[in-house]
Short mmCIF file of C-alpha atoms in Angstrom, two decimals:
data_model
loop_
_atom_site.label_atom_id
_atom_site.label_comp_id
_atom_site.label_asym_id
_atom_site.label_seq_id
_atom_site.Cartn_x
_atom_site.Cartn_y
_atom_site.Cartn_z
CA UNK W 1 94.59 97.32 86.59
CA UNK W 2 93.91 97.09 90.26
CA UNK W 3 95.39 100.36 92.39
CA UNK W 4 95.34 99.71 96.28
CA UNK W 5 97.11 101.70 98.56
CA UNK W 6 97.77 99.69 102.27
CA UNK W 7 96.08 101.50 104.91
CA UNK W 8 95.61 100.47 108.50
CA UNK W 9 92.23 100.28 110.36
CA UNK W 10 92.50 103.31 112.41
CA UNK W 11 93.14 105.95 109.92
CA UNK W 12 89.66 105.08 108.49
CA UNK W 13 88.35 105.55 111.92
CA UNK W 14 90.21 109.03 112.24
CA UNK W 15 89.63 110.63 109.20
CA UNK W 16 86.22 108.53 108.02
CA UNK W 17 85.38 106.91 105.53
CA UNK W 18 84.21 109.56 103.27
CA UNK W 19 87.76 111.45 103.70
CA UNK W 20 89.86 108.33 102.94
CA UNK W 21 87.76 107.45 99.66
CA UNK W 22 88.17 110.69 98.40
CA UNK W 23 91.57 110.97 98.71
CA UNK W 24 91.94 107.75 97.25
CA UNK W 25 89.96 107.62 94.44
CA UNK W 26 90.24 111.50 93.58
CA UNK W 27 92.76 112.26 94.84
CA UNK W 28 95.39 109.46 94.06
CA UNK W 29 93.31 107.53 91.18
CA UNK W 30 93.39 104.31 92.94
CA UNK W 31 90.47 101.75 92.84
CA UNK W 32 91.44 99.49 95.90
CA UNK W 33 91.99 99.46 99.08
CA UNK W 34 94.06 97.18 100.92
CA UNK W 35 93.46 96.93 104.54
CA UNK W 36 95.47 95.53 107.57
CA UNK W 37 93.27 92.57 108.91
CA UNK W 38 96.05 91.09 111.09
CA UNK W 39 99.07 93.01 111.90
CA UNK W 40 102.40 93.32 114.48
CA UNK W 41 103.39 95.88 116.89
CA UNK W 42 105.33 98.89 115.77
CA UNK W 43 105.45 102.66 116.65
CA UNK W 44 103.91 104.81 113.53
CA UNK W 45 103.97 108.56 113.13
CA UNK W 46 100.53 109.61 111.88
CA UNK W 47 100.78 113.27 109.83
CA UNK W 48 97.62 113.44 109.10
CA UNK W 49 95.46 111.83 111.66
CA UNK W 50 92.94 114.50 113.62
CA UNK W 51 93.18 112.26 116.94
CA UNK W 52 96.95 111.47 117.19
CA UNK W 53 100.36 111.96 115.74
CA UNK W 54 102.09 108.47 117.25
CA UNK W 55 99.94 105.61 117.31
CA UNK W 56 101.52 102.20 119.17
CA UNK W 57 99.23 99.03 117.54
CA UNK W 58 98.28 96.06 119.78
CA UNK W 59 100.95 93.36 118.91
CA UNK W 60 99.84 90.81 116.91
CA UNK W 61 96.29 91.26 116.81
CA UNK W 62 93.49 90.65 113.88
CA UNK W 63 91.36 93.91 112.93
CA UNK W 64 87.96 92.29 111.83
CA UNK W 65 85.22 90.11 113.46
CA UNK W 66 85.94 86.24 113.33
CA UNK W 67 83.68 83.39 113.18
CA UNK W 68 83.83 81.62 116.41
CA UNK W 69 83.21 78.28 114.95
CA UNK W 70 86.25 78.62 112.94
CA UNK W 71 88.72 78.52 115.84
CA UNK W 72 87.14 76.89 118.27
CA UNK W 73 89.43 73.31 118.36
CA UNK W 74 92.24 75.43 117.72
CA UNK W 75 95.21 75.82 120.09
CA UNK W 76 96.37 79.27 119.27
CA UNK W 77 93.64 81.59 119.17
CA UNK W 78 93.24 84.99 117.68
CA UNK W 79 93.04 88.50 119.40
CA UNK W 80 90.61 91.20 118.26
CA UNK W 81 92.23 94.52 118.54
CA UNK W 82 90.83 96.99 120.92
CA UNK W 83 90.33 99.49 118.05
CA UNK W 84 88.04 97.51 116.29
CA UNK W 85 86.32 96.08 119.57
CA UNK W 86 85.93 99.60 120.28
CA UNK W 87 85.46 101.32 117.51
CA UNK W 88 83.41 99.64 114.79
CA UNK W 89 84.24 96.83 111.99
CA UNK W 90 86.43 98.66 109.57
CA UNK W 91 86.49 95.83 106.98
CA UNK W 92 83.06 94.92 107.03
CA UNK W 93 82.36 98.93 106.51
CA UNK W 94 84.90 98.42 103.22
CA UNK W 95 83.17 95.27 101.70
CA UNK W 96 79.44 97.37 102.69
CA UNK W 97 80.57 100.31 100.53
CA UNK W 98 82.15 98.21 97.75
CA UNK W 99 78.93 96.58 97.55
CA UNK W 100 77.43 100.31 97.01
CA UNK W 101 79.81 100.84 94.05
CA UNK W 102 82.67 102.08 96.47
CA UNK W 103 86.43 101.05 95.77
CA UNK W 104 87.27 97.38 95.86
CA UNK W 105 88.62 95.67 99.16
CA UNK W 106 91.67 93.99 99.72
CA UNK W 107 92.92 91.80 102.81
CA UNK W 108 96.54 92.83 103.74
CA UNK W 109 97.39 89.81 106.47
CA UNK W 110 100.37 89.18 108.33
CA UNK W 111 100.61 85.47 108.68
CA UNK W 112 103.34 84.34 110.90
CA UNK W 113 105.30 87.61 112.05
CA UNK W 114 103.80 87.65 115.15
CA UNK W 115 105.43 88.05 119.01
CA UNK W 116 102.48 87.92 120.89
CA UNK W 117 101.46 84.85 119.63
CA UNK W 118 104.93 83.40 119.86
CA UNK W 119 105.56 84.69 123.45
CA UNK W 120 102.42 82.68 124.40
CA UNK W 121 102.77 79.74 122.40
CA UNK W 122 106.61 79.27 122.06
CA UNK W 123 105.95 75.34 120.83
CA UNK W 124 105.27 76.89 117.63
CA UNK W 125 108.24 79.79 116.76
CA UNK W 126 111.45 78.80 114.78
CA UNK W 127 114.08 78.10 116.66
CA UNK W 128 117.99 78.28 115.23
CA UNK W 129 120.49 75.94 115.43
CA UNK W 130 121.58 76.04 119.03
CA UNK W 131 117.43 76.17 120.07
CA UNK W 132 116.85 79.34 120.65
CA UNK W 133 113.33 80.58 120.33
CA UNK W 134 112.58 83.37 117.44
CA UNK W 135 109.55 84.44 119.24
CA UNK W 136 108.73 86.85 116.47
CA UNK W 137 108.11 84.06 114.27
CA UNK W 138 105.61 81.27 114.11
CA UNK W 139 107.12 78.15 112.20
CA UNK W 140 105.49 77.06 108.82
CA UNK W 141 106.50 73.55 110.04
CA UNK W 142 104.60 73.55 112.62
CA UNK W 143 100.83 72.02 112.92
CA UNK W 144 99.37 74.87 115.13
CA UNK W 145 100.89 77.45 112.94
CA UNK W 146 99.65 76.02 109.95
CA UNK W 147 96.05 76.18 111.11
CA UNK W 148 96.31 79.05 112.80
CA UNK W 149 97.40 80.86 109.41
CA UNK W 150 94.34 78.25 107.39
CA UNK W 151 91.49 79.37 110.21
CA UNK W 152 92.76 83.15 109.88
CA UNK W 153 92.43 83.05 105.60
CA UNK W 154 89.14 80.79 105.91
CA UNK W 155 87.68 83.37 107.89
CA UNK W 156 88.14 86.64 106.66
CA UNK W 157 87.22 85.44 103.28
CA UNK W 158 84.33 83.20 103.16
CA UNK W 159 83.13 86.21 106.12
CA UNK W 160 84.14 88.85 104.52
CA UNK W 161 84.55 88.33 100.40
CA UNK W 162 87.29 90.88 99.69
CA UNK W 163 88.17 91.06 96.07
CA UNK W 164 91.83 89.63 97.55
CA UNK W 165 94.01 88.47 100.45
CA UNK W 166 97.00 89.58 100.40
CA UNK W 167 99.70 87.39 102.51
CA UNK W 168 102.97 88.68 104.02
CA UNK W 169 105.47 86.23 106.20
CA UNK W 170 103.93 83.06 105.63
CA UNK W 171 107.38 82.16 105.49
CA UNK W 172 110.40 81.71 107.09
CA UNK W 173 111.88 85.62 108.73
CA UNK W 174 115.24 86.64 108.81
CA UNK W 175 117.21 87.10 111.95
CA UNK W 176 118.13 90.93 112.19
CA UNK W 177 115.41 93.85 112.08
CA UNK W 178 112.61 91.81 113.03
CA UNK W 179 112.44 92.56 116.98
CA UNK W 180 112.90 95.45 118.98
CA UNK W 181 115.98 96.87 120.16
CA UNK W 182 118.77 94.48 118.83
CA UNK W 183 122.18 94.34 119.60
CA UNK W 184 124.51 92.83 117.35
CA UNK W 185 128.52 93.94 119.12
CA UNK W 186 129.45 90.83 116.46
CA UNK W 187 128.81 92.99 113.29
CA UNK W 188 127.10 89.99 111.34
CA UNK W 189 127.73 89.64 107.52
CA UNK W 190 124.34 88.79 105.10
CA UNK W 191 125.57 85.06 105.45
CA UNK W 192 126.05 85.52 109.06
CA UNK W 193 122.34 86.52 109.56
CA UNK W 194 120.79 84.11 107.16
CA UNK W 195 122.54 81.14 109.27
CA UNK W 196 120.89 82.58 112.12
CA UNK W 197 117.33 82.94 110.36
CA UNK W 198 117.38 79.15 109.45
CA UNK W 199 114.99 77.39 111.99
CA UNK W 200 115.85 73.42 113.01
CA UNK W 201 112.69 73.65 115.50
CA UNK W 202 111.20 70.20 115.81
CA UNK W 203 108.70 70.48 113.64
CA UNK W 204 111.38 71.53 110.90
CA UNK W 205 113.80 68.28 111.32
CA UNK W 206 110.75 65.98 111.75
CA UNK W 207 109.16 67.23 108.44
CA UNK W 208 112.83 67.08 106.42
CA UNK W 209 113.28 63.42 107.98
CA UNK W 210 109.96 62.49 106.19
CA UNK W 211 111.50 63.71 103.27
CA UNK W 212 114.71 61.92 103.41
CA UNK W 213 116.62 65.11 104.04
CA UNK W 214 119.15 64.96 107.08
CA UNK W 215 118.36 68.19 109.18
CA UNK W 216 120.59 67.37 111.84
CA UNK W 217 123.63 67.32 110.01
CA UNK W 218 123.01 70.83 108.66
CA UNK W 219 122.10 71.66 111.87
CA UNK W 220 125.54 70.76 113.59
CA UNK W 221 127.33 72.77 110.72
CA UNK W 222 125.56 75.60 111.29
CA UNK W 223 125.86 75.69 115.24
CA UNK W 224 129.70 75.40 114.22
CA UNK W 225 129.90 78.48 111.62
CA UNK W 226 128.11 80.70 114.20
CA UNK W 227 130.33 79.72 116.91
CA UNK W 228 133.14 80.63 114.65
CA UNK W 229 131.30 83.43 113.56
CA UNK W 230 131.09 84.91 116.99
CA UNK W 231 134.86 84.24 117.87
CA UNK W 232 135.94 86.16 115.44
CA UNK W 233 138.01 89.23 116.73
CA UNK W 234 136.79 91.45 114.03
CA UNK W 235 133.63 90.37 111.24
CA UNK W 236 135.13 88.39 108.23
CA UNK W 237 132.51 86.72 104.94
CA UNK W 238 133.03 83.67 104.70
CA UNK W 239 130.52 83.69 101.75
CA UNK W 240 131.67 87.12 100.08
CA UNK W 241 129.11 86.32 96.89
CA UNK W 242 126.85 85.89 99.29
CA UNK W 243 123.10 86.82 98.64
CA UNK W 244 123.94 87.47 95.14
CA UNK W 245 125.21 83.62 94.60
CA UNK W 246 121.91 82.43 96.08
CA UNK W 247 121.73 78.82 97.81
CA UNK W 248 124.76 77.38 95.23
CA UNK W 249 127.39 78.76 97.28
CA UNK W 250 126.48 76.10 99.63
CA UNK W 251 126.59 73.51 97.30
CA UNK W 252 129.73 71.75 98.61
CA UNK W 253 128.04 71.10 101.87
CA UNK W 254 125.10 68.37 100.26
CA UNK W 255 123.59 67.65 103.41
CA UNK W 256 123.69 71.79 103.97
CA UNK W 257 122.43 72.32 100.87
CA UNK W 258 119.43 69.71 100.98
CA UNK W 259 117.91 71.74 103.84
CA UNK W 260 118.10 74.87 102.44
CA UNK W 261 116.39 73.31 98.82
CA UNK W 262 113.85 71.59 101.41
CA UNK W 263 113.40 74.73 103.20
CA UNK W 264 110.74 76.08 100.50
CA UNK W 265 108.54 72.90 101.27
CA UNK W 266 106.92 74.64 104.01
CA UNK W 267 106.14 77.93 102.92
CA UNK W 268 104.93 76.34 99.37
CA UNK W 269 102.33 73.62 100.96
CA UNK W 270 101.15 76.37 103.38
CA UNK W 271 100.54 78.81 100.98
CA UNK W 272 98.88 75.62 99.18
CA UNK W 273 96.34 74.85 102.18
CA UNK W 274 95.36 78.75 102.33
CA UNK W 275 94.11 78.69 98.82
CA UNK W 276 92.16 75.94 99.25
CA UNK W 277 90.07 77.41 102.23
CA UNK W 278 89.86 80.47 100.89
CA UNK W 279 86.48 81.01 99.39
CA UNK W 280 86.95 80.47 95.61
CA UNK W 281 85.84 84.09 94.64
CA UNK W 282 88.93 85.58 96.69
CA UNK W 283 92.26 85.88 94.95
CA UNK W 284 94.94 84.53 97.22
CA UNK W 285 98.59 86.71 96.56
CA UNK W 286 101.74 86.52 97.88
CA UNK W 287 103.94 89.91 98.97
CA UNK W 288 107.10 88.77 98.07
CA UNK W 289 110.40 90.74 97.87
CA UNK W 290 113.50 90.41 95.34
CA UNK W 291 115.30 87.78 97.71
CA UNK W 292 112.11 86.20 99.00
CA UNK W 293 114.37 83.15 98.73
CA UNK W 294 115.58 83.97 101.72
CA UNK W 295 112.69 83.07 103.72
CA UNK W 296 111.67 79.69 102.16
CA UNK W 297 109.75 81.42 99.28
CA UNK W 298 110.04 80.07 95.86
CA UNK W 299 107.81 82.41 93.46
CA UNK W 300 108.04 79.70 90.75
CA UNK W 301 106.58 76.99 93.26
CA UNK W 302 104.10 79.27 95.00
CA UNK W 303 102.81 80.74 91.92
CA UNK W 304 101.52 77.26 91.23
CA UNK W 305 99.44 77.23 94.34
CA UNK W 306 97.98 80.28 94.67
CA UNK W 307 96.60 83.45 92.32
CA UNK W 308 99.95 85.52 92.06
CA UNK W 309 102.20 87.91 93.61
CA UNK W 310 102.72 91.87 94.31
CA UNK W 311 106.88 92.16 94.65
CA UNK W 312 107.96 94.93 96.19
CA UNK W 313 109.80 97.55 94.60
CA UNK W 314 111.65 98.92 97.51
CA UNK W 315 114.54 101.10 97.60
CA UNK W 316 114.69 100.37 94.07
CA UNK W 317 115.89 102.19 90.34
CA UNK W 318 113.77 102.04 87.81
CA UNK W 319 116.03 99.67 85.70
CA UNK W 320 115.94 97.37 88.77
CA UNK W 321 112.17 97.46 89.01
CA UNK W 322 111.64 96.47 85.62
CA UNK W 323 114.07 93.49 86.24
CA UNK W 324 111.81 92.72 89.16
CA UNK W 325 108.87 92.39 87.16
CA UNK W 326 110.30 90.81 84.46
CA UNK W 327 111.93 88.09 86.17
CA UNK W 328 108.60 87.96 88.37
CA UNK W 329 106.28 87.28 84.81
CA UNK W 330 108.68 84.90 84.35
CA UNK W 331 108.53 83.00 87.70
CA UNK W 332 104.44 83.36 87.93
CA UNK W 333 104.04 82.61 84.27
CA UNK W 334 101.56 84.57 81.96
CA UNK W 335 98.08 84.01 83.59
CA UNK W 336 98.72 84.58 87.11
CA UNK W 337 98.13 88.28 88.74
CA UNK W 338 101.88 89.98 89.03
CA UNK W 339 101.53 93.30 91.05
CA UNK W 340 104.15 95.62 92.45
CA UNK W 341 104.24 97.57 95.67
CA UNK W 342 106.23 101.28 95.83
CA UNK W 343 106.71 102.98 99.38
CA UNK W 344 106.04 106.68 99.44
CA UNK W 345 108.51 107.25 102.36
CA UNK W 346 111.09 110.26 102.40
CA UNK W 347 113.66 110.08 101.11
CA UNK W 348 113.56 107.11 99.14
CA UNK W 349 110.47 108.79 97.31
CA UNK W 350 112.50 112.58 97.64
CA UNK W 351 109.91 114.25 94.52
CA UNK W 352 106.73 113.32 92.42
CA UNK W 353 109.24 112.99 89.61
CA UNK W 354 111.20 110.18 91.53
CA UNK W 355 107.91 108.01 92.12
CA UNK W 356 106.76 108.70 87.99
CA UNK W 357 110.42 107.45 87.38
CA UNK W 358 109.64 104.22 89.53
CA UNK W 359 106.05 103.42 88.51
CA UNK W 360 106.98 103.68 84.86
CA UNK W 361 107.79 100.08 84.45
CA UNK W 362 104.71 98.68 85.97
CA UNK W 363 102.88 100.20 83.41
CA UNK W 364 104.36 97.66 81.10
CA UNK W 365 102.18 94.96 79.22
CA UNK W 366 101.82 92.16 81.60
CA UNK W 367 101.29 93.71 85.51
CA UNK W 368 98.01 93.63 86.92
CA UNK W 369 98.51 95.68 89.86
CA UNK W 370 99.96 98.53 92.18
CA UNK W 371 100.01 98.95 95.51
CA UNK W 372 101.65 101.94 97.33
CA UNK W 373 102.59 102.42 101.19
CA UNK W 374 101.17 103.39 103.32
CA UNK W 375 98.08 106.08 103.43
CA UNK W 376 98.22 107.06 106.88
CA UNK W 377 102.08 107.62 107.26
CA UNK W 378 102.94 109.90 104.73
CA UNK W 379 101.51 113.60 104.03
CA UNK W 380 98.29 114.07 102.04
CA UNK W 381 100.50 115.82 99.41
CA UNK W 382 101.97 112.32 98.00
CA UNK W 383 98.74 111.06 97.42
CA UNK W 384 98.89 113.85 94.80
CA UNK W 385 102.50 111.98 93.87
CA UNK W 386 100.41 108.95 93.16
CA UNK W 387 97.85 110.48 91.34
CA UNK W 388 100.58 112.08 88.86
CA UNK W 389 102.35 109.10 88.27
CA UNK W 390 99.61 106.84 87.57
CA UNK W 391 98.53 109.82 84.88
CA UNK W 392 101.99 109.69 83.11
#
């Protein structure tokens, strides 16, 4: 079984590679690591760092060296981040020492979630149905997106040949929590939001027309619930069995409906195009959540064009993570890598007893992997969390 934990560039460089291997492997009994090689902004609190205790990361920069030949025709171009322009190629470090017999390396890459890129190349972001630009989102739709996303996956693997790439948001994003200081006076129900996230950017309505699906009418039904929607005195659903009644509760709107089913299109022939540049001895995974629907991903589809899937566990019971992973098996089918991923954050992880509780399914007959988060946010002590867990 393969045992990553996610880890960002800079804790390597502040505790060294020696520290963070230890821990790791001895510490926590994994055999992976799985490194941030592209990654958004954020604010992070770093317990145990020696150099810092808040660390703010460049926005939407990668964190290895890329092959200029690779992106030079391209017309959104990448941004090394000053910590590794600075301070050394983490990645290529990992892959060195794996070579050496050290722990195995793993890609974690943010494909599309990414403002800096959007705020400079707003052509490309999802737009909603009145136009607006999601500039935290570059559109799967769209042709520069595409090979921005193809270039980034080429690159780190036939450079690099980590044991896997792990992809997050080559999809569609939602429309709350995914920018910085929001304001929502409305008080916007889960249907509410999801009519927001859905993007009718060129690109979009061009590539439903080619396949006979009629993007403009949804789009004009949309623009009309979310007028409604905001002229509302107080919030009201107007889907109440909405997330749980998934895309059928749309079903009486066809042309509605169409889009939505067409929606996954994009996000399945991207994922497609990155597993065919990728070289052939990287595995190519998906991190997918329990409504991944949501955002254009259909595990069934996408575990047909690429090597599996690690589905996070998340604020979850540990009756609900064994549905996960059952219904997960069942979507990737028998020979494809399923994984899960567990976050060690307080308090949704209050005890070591809590996380054995959780991990217990995934040692079930059938899943290939575990990944926890994150190694340089949480005290050293839940690496000993991990450790126990994995022993029971």
């Amino acid at each position: 079984m393969q045992l990553s934990i996610w880890t960002y560039p800079w804790d390597i460089q502040d505790l060294g590679l020696e520290t963070v291997e230890r821990d790791i492997v001895h510490r926590a009994g994994l055999n992976m690591i799985s490194l941030a090689t592209s990654y958004h902004a954020g604010r992070f609190l770093q317990p145990r760092s020696p150099k810092r205790k808040a660390y703010f990361p460049e926005d939407g920069t990668i964190y290895f060296k890329p092959t200029a030949a690779r992106w030079a025709d391209l017309a959104i171009q990448p941004k090394v981040a000053d910590v590794i322009e600075k301070g050394g190629d983490v990645l290529g470090q990992l892959v060195r020492h794996r070579e050496a017999g050290g722990p195995g390396v793993s890609c974690w890459t943010v494909c599309l979630h990414n403002t800096r890129l959007g705020m400079l190349y707003p052509q490309a972001v999802t737009r909603n149905a009145f136009g607006d630009p999601n500039y935290y989102n570059l559109c799967p739709s769209h042709a520069d997106a595409r090979a921005y996303v193809r270039a980034l996956v080429a690159d780190i693997s036939h450079g690099y040949r980590p044991d896997r790439i792990e992809l997050e948001s080559p999809c569609f994003m939602g429309f709350a929590h995914e920018y910085h200081h929001e304001k929502d006076g409305v008080g916007l129900a889960p249907e509410d939001d999801f009519l927001l996230s859905l993007c009718f950017c060129p690109s979009c309505l061009e590539r439903a027309a080619k396949a006979g699906v009629h993007g403009e009418a949804a789009r004009k039904l949309v623009a009309q619930w979310i007028v409604e929607t905001c002229e509302r005195e107080v919030p009201a659903r107007r889907f109440p069995d909405f997330p749980a009644g998934g895309l059928d509760v749309f079903r009486p709107w066809p042309e509605l409906h169409a889009y939505l089913l067409w929606r996954f299109e994009p996000v399945t022939s991207l994922v497609a195009e990155l597993r065919e540049v990728a070289h052939p001895a990287t595995k190519v995974l998906i991190i997918d959540l329990k409504d991944g629907w949501l955002g254009g991903c259909d595990l069934a589809a996408l575990g047909k064009v690429c090597d599996g899937a690690i589905l996070c566990a998340y604020d979850m019971q540990p009756d609900d993570v064994g549905e996960l992973l059952e219904a997960g098996r069942a979507a990737l089918g028998a020979e494809k890598f399923l994984g899960t991923g567990y976050r060690l954050f307080y308090p949704e992880m209050s005890g070591q007893e809590v996380l054995a509780a959780k991990v217990k399914p995934a040692g079930a007959a059938g899943i290939d992997g575990i990944n926890f988060y994150n190694y340089g946010l949480v005290p050293a002590a839940r690496l000993d969390w991990v450790g126990s867990a994995l022993r029971g």
